Coordinates of C-alpha atoms and ligand atoms in Angstrom, one line a residue:
X1 CA 0.0 0.0 0.0
X2 CA 2.7 2.5 1.0
X3 CA 4.8 1.8 -2.1
X4 CA 1.7 2.0 -4.4
X5 CA 0.8 5.4 -2.9
X6 CA 4.4 6.5 -3.3
X7 CA 4.4 5.6 -7.0
X8 CA 1.1 7.5 -7.6
X9 CA 2.5 10.6 -6.0
X10 CA 5.9 10.3 -7.7
X11 CA 4.2 10.1 -11.1
X12 CA 2.1 13.2 -10.3
X13 CA 5.2 15.1 -9.0
X14 CA 7.2 13.8 -12.0
X15 CA 10.0 12.6 -9.8
X16 CA 12.7 11.2 -12.0
X17 CA 13.2 7.4 -11.9
X18 CA 16.8 7.9 -10.7
X19 CA 15.5 9.6 -7.5
X20 CA 12.7 7.2 -6.7
X21 CA 14.8 4.4 -5.2
X22 CA 16.4 6.8 -2.7
X23 CA 13.1 8.0 -1.5
X24 CA 11.4 4.6 -1.4
X25 CA 13.8 2.1 0.1
X26 CA 14.3 2.2 3.9
X27 CA 17.8 3.2 5.0
X28 CA 18.0 0.5 7.6
X29 CA 15.8 -2.6 8.3
X30 CA 16.6 -4.7 11.3
X31 CA 15.3 -8.0 12.4
X32 CA 16.2 -9.4 15.9
X33 CA 15.4 -12.6 17.8
X34 CA 14.3 -12.0 21.3
X35 CA 14.5 -14.9 23.7
X36 CA 12.8 -14.4 27.1
X37 CA 11.8 -16.5 30.1
X38 CA 8.0 -17.0 30.3
X39 CA 6.5 -17.1 33.8
X40 CA 6.0 -20.8 33.5
X41 CA 9.8 -21.3 33.3
X42 CA 9.9 -22.0 29.5
X43 CA 12.0 -19.9 27.0
X44 CA 10.2 -18.4 24.1
X45 CA 11.8 -16.5 21.1
X46 CA 9.9 -13.5 19.7
X47 CA 10.7 -11.7 16.4
X48 CA 11.4 -8.0 16.7
X49 CA 11.9 -5.4 14.0
X50 CA 12.9 -1.8 13.5
X51 CA 12.9 0.1 10.2
X52 CA 14.5 3.5 9.8
X53 CA 13.2 5.0 6.5
X54 CA 15.5 8.0 5.9
X55 CA 18.0 10.1 7.9
X56 CA 18.1 13.1 5.6
X57 CA 16.3 15.6 7.9
X58 CA 17.4 14.5 11.3
X59 CA 17.0 11.5 13.6
X60 CA 14.3 9.0 12.8
X61 CA 11.1 8.9 14.9
X62 CA 8.4 6.3 15.2
X63 CA 6.3 4.1 17.4
X64 CA 6.8 0.6 18.7
X65 CA 4.0 -1.9 18.1
X66 CA 3.2 -5.1 20.0
X67 CA 0.7 -7.1 18.0
X68 CA 0.4 -10.7 16.7
X69 CA 0.2 -9.5 13.0
X70 CA 3.5 -7.5 13.1
X71 CA 5.8 -8.3 10.2
X72 CA 8.8 -6.6 8.6
X73 CA 6.7 -5.4 5.7
X74 CA 4.1 -3.8 7.9
X75 CA 6.8 -2.1 9.9
X76 CA 8.5 -0.8 6.7
X77 CA 5.2 0.6 5.4
X78 CA 4.5 2.4 8.7
X79 CA 8.1 3.8 8.7
X80 CA 7.6 5.2 5.3
X81 CA 4.3 6.9 6.3
X82 CA 6.0 8.4 9.3
X83 CA 8.5 10.0 7.0
X84 CA 5.8 11.8 4.9
X85 CA 3.9 12.7 8.1
X86 CA 7.0 14.3 9.7
X87 CA 7.8 16.2 6.5
X88 CA 4.2 17.4 6.0
X89 CA 4.2 18.9 9.5
X90 CA 7.7 20.3 9.2
X91 CA 9.3 18.2 11.9
X92 CA 13.1 17.6 11.7
X93 CA 12.8 13.8 11.5
X94 CA 12.8 10.9 9.2
X95 CA 10.3 8.1 9.7
X96 CA 10.8 4.9 11.6
X97 CA 8.7 2.1 13.1
X98 CA 9.3 -0.9 15.3
X99 CA 7.4 -3.9 16.3
X100 CA 7.4 -7.2 18.1
X101 CA 5.2 -10.1 16.9
X102 CA 3.4 -11.0 20.2
X103 CA 0.0 -10.9 21.9
X104 CA 0.4 -8.5 24.8
X105 CA -3.1 -9.4 26.2
X106 CA -1.8 -12.9 26.9
X107 CA 1.4 -11.8 28.6
X108 CA 2.1 -10.8 32.2
X109 CA 3.6 -7.5 33.1
X110 CA 6.9 -9.3 34.0
X111 CA 7.0 -11.0 30.6
X112 CA 6.3 -7.7 28.8
X113 CA 9.0 -6.0 30.7
X114 CA 11.6 -8.7 29.9
X115 CA 10.6 -8.6 26.2
X116 CA 10.8 -4.8 26.1
X117 CA 14.2 -4.7 27.8
X118 CA 15.6 -7.4 25.5
X119 CA 14.4 -5.6 22.4
X120 CA 15.9 -2.3 23.6
X121 CA 19.2 -4.1 24.4
X122 CA 19.3 -5.5 20.8
X123 CA 18.6 -2.0 19.4
X124 CA 21.3 -0.1 21.3
X125 CA 23.8 0.2 18.5
X126 CA 21.1 1.6 16.2
X127 CA 19.2 4.1 18.4
X128 CA 19.9 7.2 20.4
X129 CA 18.4 10.7 20.9
X130 CA 20.2 11.9 17.8
X131 CA 19.7 8.7 15.8
X132 CA 16.3 7.1 16.3
X133 CA 13.7 7.8 19.0
X134 CA 10.8 5.4 19.8
X135 CA 7.3 6.1 21.1
X136 CA 4.2 4.1 22.0
X137 CA 1.9 2.6 19.3
X138 CA -0.6 -0.3 19.3
X139 CA -0.1 -2.6 22.3
X140 CA 2.5 -0.4 24.0
X141 CA 2.2 2.5 26.4
X142 CA 4.0 4.8 28.9
X143 CA 5.2 1.9 31.0
X144 CA 6.8 0.3 27.9
X145 CA 8.6 3.6 27.2
X146 CA 9.8 3.8 30.9
X147 CA 11.3 0.3 30.6
X148 CA 13.0 1.3 27.3
X149 CA 14.4 4.5 28.8
X150 CA 15.7 2.6 31.9
X151 CA 17.4 -0.1 29.8
X152 CA 19.1 2.4 27.6
X153 CA 20.1 4.7 30.5
X154 CA 21.6 1.7 32.5
X155 CA 23.7 0.8 29.4
X156 CA 24.9 4.4 29.0
X157 CA 25.5 4.9 32.7
X158 CA 23.5 8.1 32.9
X159 CA 19.8 9.0 32.5
X160 CA 18.8 9.6 28.9
X161 CA 15.2 10.8 28.8
X162 CA 15.4 11.8 25.1
X163 CA 15.8 8.2 23.9
X164 CA 12.0 7.7 23.9
X165 CA 8.8 9.9 23.9
X166 CA 5.4 9.1 25.3
X167 CA 7.0 8.2 28.6
X168 CA 5.5 9.1 32.0
X169 CA 5.6 12.8 32.9
X170 CA 7.6 12.1 36.0
X171 CA 10.4 10.7 33.9
X172 CA 10.6 13.6 31.5
X173 CA 7.5 13.0 29.5
X174 CA 5.5 15.9 28.1
X175 CA 2.2 17.1 29.5
X176 CA -0.4 16.4 26.8
X177 CA 1.5 13.7 25.0
X178 CA -0.8 10.9 26.0
X179 CA -3.8 12.9 24.7
X180 CA -2.0 14.4 21.7
X181 CA -3.1 12.1 18.9
X182 CA -6.8 12.0 19.8
X183 CA -6.9 15.7 20.6
X184 CA -5.3 16.4 17.2
X185 CA -7.9 14.1 15.5
X186 CA -10.7 16.0 17.3
X187 CA -9.3 19.4 16.2
X188 CA -9.0 18.4 12.6
X189 CA -12.5 16.9 12.5
X190 CA -13.7 20.2 13.9
X191 CA -11.9 22.0 11.1
X192 CA -13.4 19.5 8.5
X193 CA -16.9 20.0 9.9
X194 CA -16.4 23.7 9.4
X195 CA -15.1 23.1 5.8
X196 CA -18.1 20.9 4.8
X197 CA -20.7 23.0 6.7
X198 CA -21.6 20.4 9.4
X199 CA -22.6 21.7 12.8
X200 CA -20.8 19.8 15.6
X201 CA -23.8 20.0 17.9
X202 CA -25.8 16.9 17.3
X203 CA -23.5 15.5 14.6
X204 CA -22.9 11.7 15.1
X205 CA -19.6 9.8 15.2
X206 CA -18.6 6.2 15.0
X207 CA -15.2 5.1 16.2
X208 CA -13.4 1.8 15.5
X209 CA -10.8 1.1 18.2
X210 CA -11.0 2.4 21.7
X211 CA -7.4 2.5 22.8
X212 CA -5.3 5.6 23.4
X213 CA -6.3 7.3 20.1
X214 CA -9.9 6.2 19.8
X215 CA -10.9 7.0 23.4
X216 CA -9.3 10.4 23.5
X217 CA -10.8 11.2 20.1
X218 CA -14.2 10.2 21.5
X219 CA -13.9 12.6 24.5
X220 CA -12.5 15.3 22.4
X221 CA -15.4 15.1 19.9
X222 CA -18.0 15.0 22.7
X223 CA -16.5 18.2 24.0
X224 CA -17.2 19.8 20.6
X225 CA -20.9 18.6 21.0
X226 CA -20.6 15.5 18.8
X227 CA -22.7 12.5 19.8
X228 CA -20.7 9.2 19.8
X229 CA -23.2 6.6 18.6
X230 CA -20.9 3.5 18.2
X231 CA -17.4 2.3 19.3
X232 CA -15.6 -1.0 19.1
X233 CA -12.4 -2.8 20.1
X234 CA -10.9 -6.1 19.0
X235 CA -13.7 -8.1 20.7
X236 CA -16.6 -6.2 19.1
X237 CA -18.6 -3.0 19.6
X238 CA -21.6 -1.3 20.9
X239 CA -24.2 1.0 19.2
X240 CA -26.6 3.4 20.7
X241 CA -28.5 5.9 18.5
X242 CA -29.0 8.3 21.4
X243 CA -25.3 8.5 22.1
X244 CA -23.1 6.5 24.4
X245 CA -22.2 7.6 27.9
X246 CA -18.4 7.6 27.7
X247 CA -17.8 7.7 31.4
X248 CA -20.0 4.7 32.0
X249 CA -18.4 2.9 29.1
X250 CA -15.0 3.6 30.5
X251 CA -16.0 2.1 33.9
X252 CA -17.3 -1.0 32.1
X253 CA -13.9 -1.3 30.3
X254 CA -12.1 -0.9 33.6
X255 CA -14.1 -3.8 35.0
X256 CA -14.2 -6.2 32.0
X257 CA -11.2 -5.0 29.9
X258 CA -13.4 -4.8 26.8
X259 CA -16.2 -2.8 25.3
X260 CA -18.2 -6.0 24.4
X261 CA -21.1 -6.6 26.7
X262 CA -21.6 -2.9 27.6
X263 CA -25.3 -3.0 28.6
X264 CA -26.4 0.5 27.4
X265 CA -26.5 -0.2 23.7
X266 CA -26.8 -3.0 21.1
X267 CA -23.9 -5.2 20.2
X268 CA -22.3 -4.5 16.8
X269 CA -19.6 -6.3 14.9
X270 CA -16.6 -4.4 13.6
X271 CA -17.8 -5.1 10.0
X272 CA -21.2 -3.6 10.7
X273 CA -19.7 -0.7 12.6
X274 CA -17.8 0.6 9.6
X275 CA -21.0 0.9 7.5
X276 CA -23.2 2.4 10.2
X277 CA -24.7 5.7 9.0
X278 CA -23.1 8.6 10.8
X279 CA -21.6 12.0 10.1
X280 CA -18.1 11.2 11.2
X281 CA -16.4 7.8 10.8
X282 CA -13.1 7.4 12.7
X283 CA -11.1 4.2 12.1
X284 CA -8.7 4.2 15.1
X285 CA -7.5 0.6 15.2
X286 CA -5.4 -1.0 12.5
X287 CA -4.6 -0.9 8.8
X288 CA -6.8 -2.1 5.9
X289 CA -10.2 -1.8 7.5
X290 CA -11.9 0.1 4.7
X291 CA -11.5 -2.1 1.6
X292 CA -12.9 -2.7 -1.8
X293 CA -15.5 -4.8 -0.1
X294 CA -17.0 -2.1 2.1
X295 CA -15.9 1.3 0.7
X296 CA -19.1 1.8 -1.4
X297 CA -21.2 1.1 1.7
X298 CA -19.5 3.5 4.1
X299 CA -22.1 6.1 5.1
X300 CA -20.4 9.2 6.5
X301 CA -19.6 12.9 5.6
X302 CA -16.2 12.9 7.1
X303 CA -13.7 10.0 7.1
X304 CA -11.1 10.8 9.7
X305 CA -8.2 8.3 9.5
X306 CA -6.9 8.2 13.0
X307 CA -5.2 4.8 12.4
X308 CA -2.3 4.5 10.1
X309 CA -3.3 3.0 6.7
X310 CA -6.9 2.2 7.5
X311 CA -8.0 2.6 3.8
X312 CA -6.6 0.4 1.0
X313 CA -5.7 1.9 -2.3
X314 CA -8.6 0.1 -4.0
X315 CA -11.0 1.5 -1.4
X316 CA -9.4 4.9 -1.8
X317 CA -10.3 4.8 -5.6
X318 CA -13.9 4.1 -4.7
X319 CA -14.0 6.9 -2.1
X320 CA -12.5 9.4 -4.5
X321 CA -15.6 8.8 -6.7
X322 CA -17.8 9.8 -3.7
X323 CA -17.3 13.6 -3.4
X324 CA -19.8 13.7 -0.5
X325 CA -17.1 12.2 1.7
X326 CA -14.4 14.5 3.0
X327 CA -11.3 12.5 3.9
X328 CA -8.7 13.6 6.5
X329 CA -5.8 11.3 5.4
X330 CA -3.9 9.4 8.1
X331 CA -0.6 11.3 7.7
X332 CA -2.4 14.5 8.6
X333 CA -5.2 13.1 10.8
X334 CA -3.0 11.4 13.4
X335 CA 0.0 13.7 13.2
X336 CA -0.7 15.1 16.7
X337 CA 1.1 12.2 18.3
X338 CA 4.4 12.8 16.6
X339 CA 4.1 16.6 16.9
X340 CA 3.9 16.4 20.7
X341 CA 6.6 13.6 20.7
X342 CA 8.8 16.2 19.0
X343 CA 7.9 18.7 21.7
X344 CA 8.8 16.1 24.4
X345 CA 12.1 15.4 22.7
X346 CA 12.9 19.2 22.5
X347 CA 11.9 19.6 26.2
X348 CA 14.1 16.6 27.2
X349 CA 17.1 17.9 25.2
X350 CA 16.8 21.3 26.9
X351 CA 15.7 20.0 30.4
X352 CA 13.1 22.8 30.3
X353 CA 9.4 21.8 30.5
X354 CA 6.3 23.5 29.2
X355 CA 2.7 23.8 30.5
X356 CA 0.0 21.7 29.0
X357 CA -1.6 24.8 27.5
X358 CA 1.6 25.7 25.8
X359 CA 1.9 22.2 24.4
X360 CA -1.7 22.1 23.1
X361 CA -1.6 25.6 21.6
X362 CA 1.6 24.8 19.7
X363 CA 0.1 21.5 18.6
X364 CA -3.0 23.1 17.2
X365 CA -1.0 25.8 15.4
X366 CA 1.1 23.2 13.5
X367 CA -2.0 21.1 12.7
X368 CA -3.9 24.2 11.5
X369 CA -1.1 25.1 9.1
X370 CA -0.8 21.5 7.8
X371 CA -4.6 21.3 7.3
X372 CA -4.8 24.7 5.5
X373 CA -1.9 23.9 3.1
X374 CA -3.3 20.4 2.4
X375 CA -6.8 21.7 1.8
X376 CA -5.7 24.6 -0.5
X377 CA -3.4 22.3 -2.6
X378 CA -6.2 19.8 -2.9
X379 CA -8.7 22.5 -4.1
X380 CA -6.2 24.3 -6.3
X381 CA -5.1 21.2 -8.2
X382 CA -8.3 19.3 -7.8
X383 CA -6.6 16.3 -6.2
X384 CA -7.7 14.3 -3.1
X385 CA -6.7 15.4 0.4
X386 CA -4.5 12.2 0.6
X387 CA -2.7 13.1 -2.7
X388 CA -2.2 16.6 -1.5
X389 CA -0.8 15.6 2.0
X390 CA 1.5 13.0 0.5
X391 CA 2.7 15.4 -2.2
X392 CA 3.8 17.9 0.5
X393 CA 5.6 15.2 2.5
X394 CA 7.4 13.5 -0.4
X395 CA 8.4 16.7 -2.0
X396 CA 10.1 18.1 1.1
X397 CA 12.2 14.9 1.5
X398 CA 13.0 14.9 -2.2
X399 CA 14.2 18.5 -2.0
X400 CA 16.3 17.9 1.1
X401 CA 17.9 14.8 -0.5
X402 CA 18.7 16.8 -3.7
X403 CA 20.2 19.8 -1.9
X404 CA 22.4 17.6 0.3
X405 CA 23.5 15.6 -2.7
X406 CA 24.7 12.0 -2.8
X407 CA 27.6 10.9 -0.5
X408 CA 30.4 10.2 -1.4
Ligands
LIG501 P1 -4.0 1.0 21.3 O1 -3.3 -0.3 21.5 O2 -4.0 1.9 22.5 O3 -5.5 0.7 20.9 C1 -5.9 0.0 19.7 C2 -7.4 -0.3 19.8 O4 -7.8 -1.0 18.6 C3 -7.8 -1.2 20.9 O5 -9.1 -0.7 21.4 C4 -8.0 -2.6 20.3 O6 -8.9 -3.4 21.0 C5 -8.5 -2.1 18.9 N1 -8.3 -3.2 17.9 C6 -7.2 -3.9 17.7 N2 -7.5 -4.8 16.7 C7 -8.7 -4.5 16.2 C8 -9.6 -5.0 15.2 N3 -9.1 -6.0 14.4 N4 -10.8 -4.5 15.1 C9 -11.2 -3.5 15.9 N5 -10.5 -3.0 16.9 C10 -9.3 -3.5 17.0 O7 -3.4 1.7 20.0 P2 -3.4 3.3 19.7 O8 -2.1 3.9 20.2 O9 -4.7 3.9 20.1 O10 -3.3 3.2 18.1 C11 -4.4 3.1 17.2 C12 -4.0 3.5 15.8 O11 -3.6 4.8 15.8 C13 -2.9 2.7 15.2 O12 -3.1 2.6 13.8 C14 -1.7 3.5 15.4 O13 -0.6 3.3 14.5 C15 -2.3 4.9 15.2 N6 -1.5 6.0 15.8 C16 -1.2 6.0 17.2 C17 -0.6 7.1 17.7 C18 -0.3 7.2 19.2 O14 0.1 8.2 19.7 N7 -0.6 6.2 20.0 C19 -0.1 8.1 16.9 C20 -0.3 8.0 15.6 C21 -1.1 7.0 15.0

């Protein structure tokens, strides 16, 4: 998907063939074997990956995912998208991504800690605050980042907070980082509602995935007056036409660790959820959720891609033929996470910390400018919002590579 999108944009930008390889191939792709002791005394070996897409504009930056479907190819695609996202928003980074093929739900805290530390140890020659900086993604969180930072710092012999972002505030994390991605999604949906002439008060939203990004997006939208009528997680979802009570839902999740079975609504499958009529549809789980099979049946005014790569290129072609749908493409929609990760990195390097208001104001300012420039290019050149966003990102990296030249 990432390569096909790149080819389409490269054709449009008329990037010479000789330059395409440099932009497309990841600079470094690393696979590691991670043996750990399970709690039952056995030893199990997990596969871990890290892909650093390009180093032209600064260190690489990107999340670390713990999920059973993680493969090197998935990690490489996510790294490439991170590159275009950082370039679109003007951050001094190349893209990266990491992952471990595992099922964190079936592992104890001790096992996850051993796995995280072993992975960090294997990565030490290839990471650093000026080389490659990790952050949480699907299946990882602040605790994972704290273990990573501790492992790296023990190895160096001094505390290195800038090795990861998305860590606890008490360890040099940034205020507003945990909420940044979802808050950014909420802000951009609000801008999109304004653009298409949809009043937030009484508008309806459906959200797939209720982890960090999905849940904060839900709260953020409800603050704008939007009614959340359906949400889901890996086990299934819940629908209530009158709007879900998010606080009660959260209490239910705390008790049962899942959305499934929430009594104040009807159960809904993930397949059904995506075609539920609504004003705003937010895929906030994994890739390839909107496909050739369901793209024609999606019923929304705004498609806000909070997840990375939720729409396949085939589905994209179908949605492009439906001008009633306004798409906020992933590299713009979820950029709030990496923007505040950048703020966290800057604060760590300076040992000088900002208030949450300062963080959020700066976040919205960057998102606003990325939204406006993407929208105006899309209108001026009559291209999709995705094509416009990718064009900005890819062009910036291309220009930087050309002006630096080829070493040696
Ligand atoms: P998370 O692990 O906190 O939550 C993921 C959610 O998706 C969970 O509710 C899980 O149950 C659900 N889910 C998993 N598989 C599913 C399936 N097959 N069907 C339906 N739901 C499923 O992860 P997150 O950090 O919220 O990330 C969600 C998405 O946002 C990912 O695509 C991630 O790459 C992207 N993203 C995250 C950040 C960030 O700051 N965390 C930043 C940018 C982009």
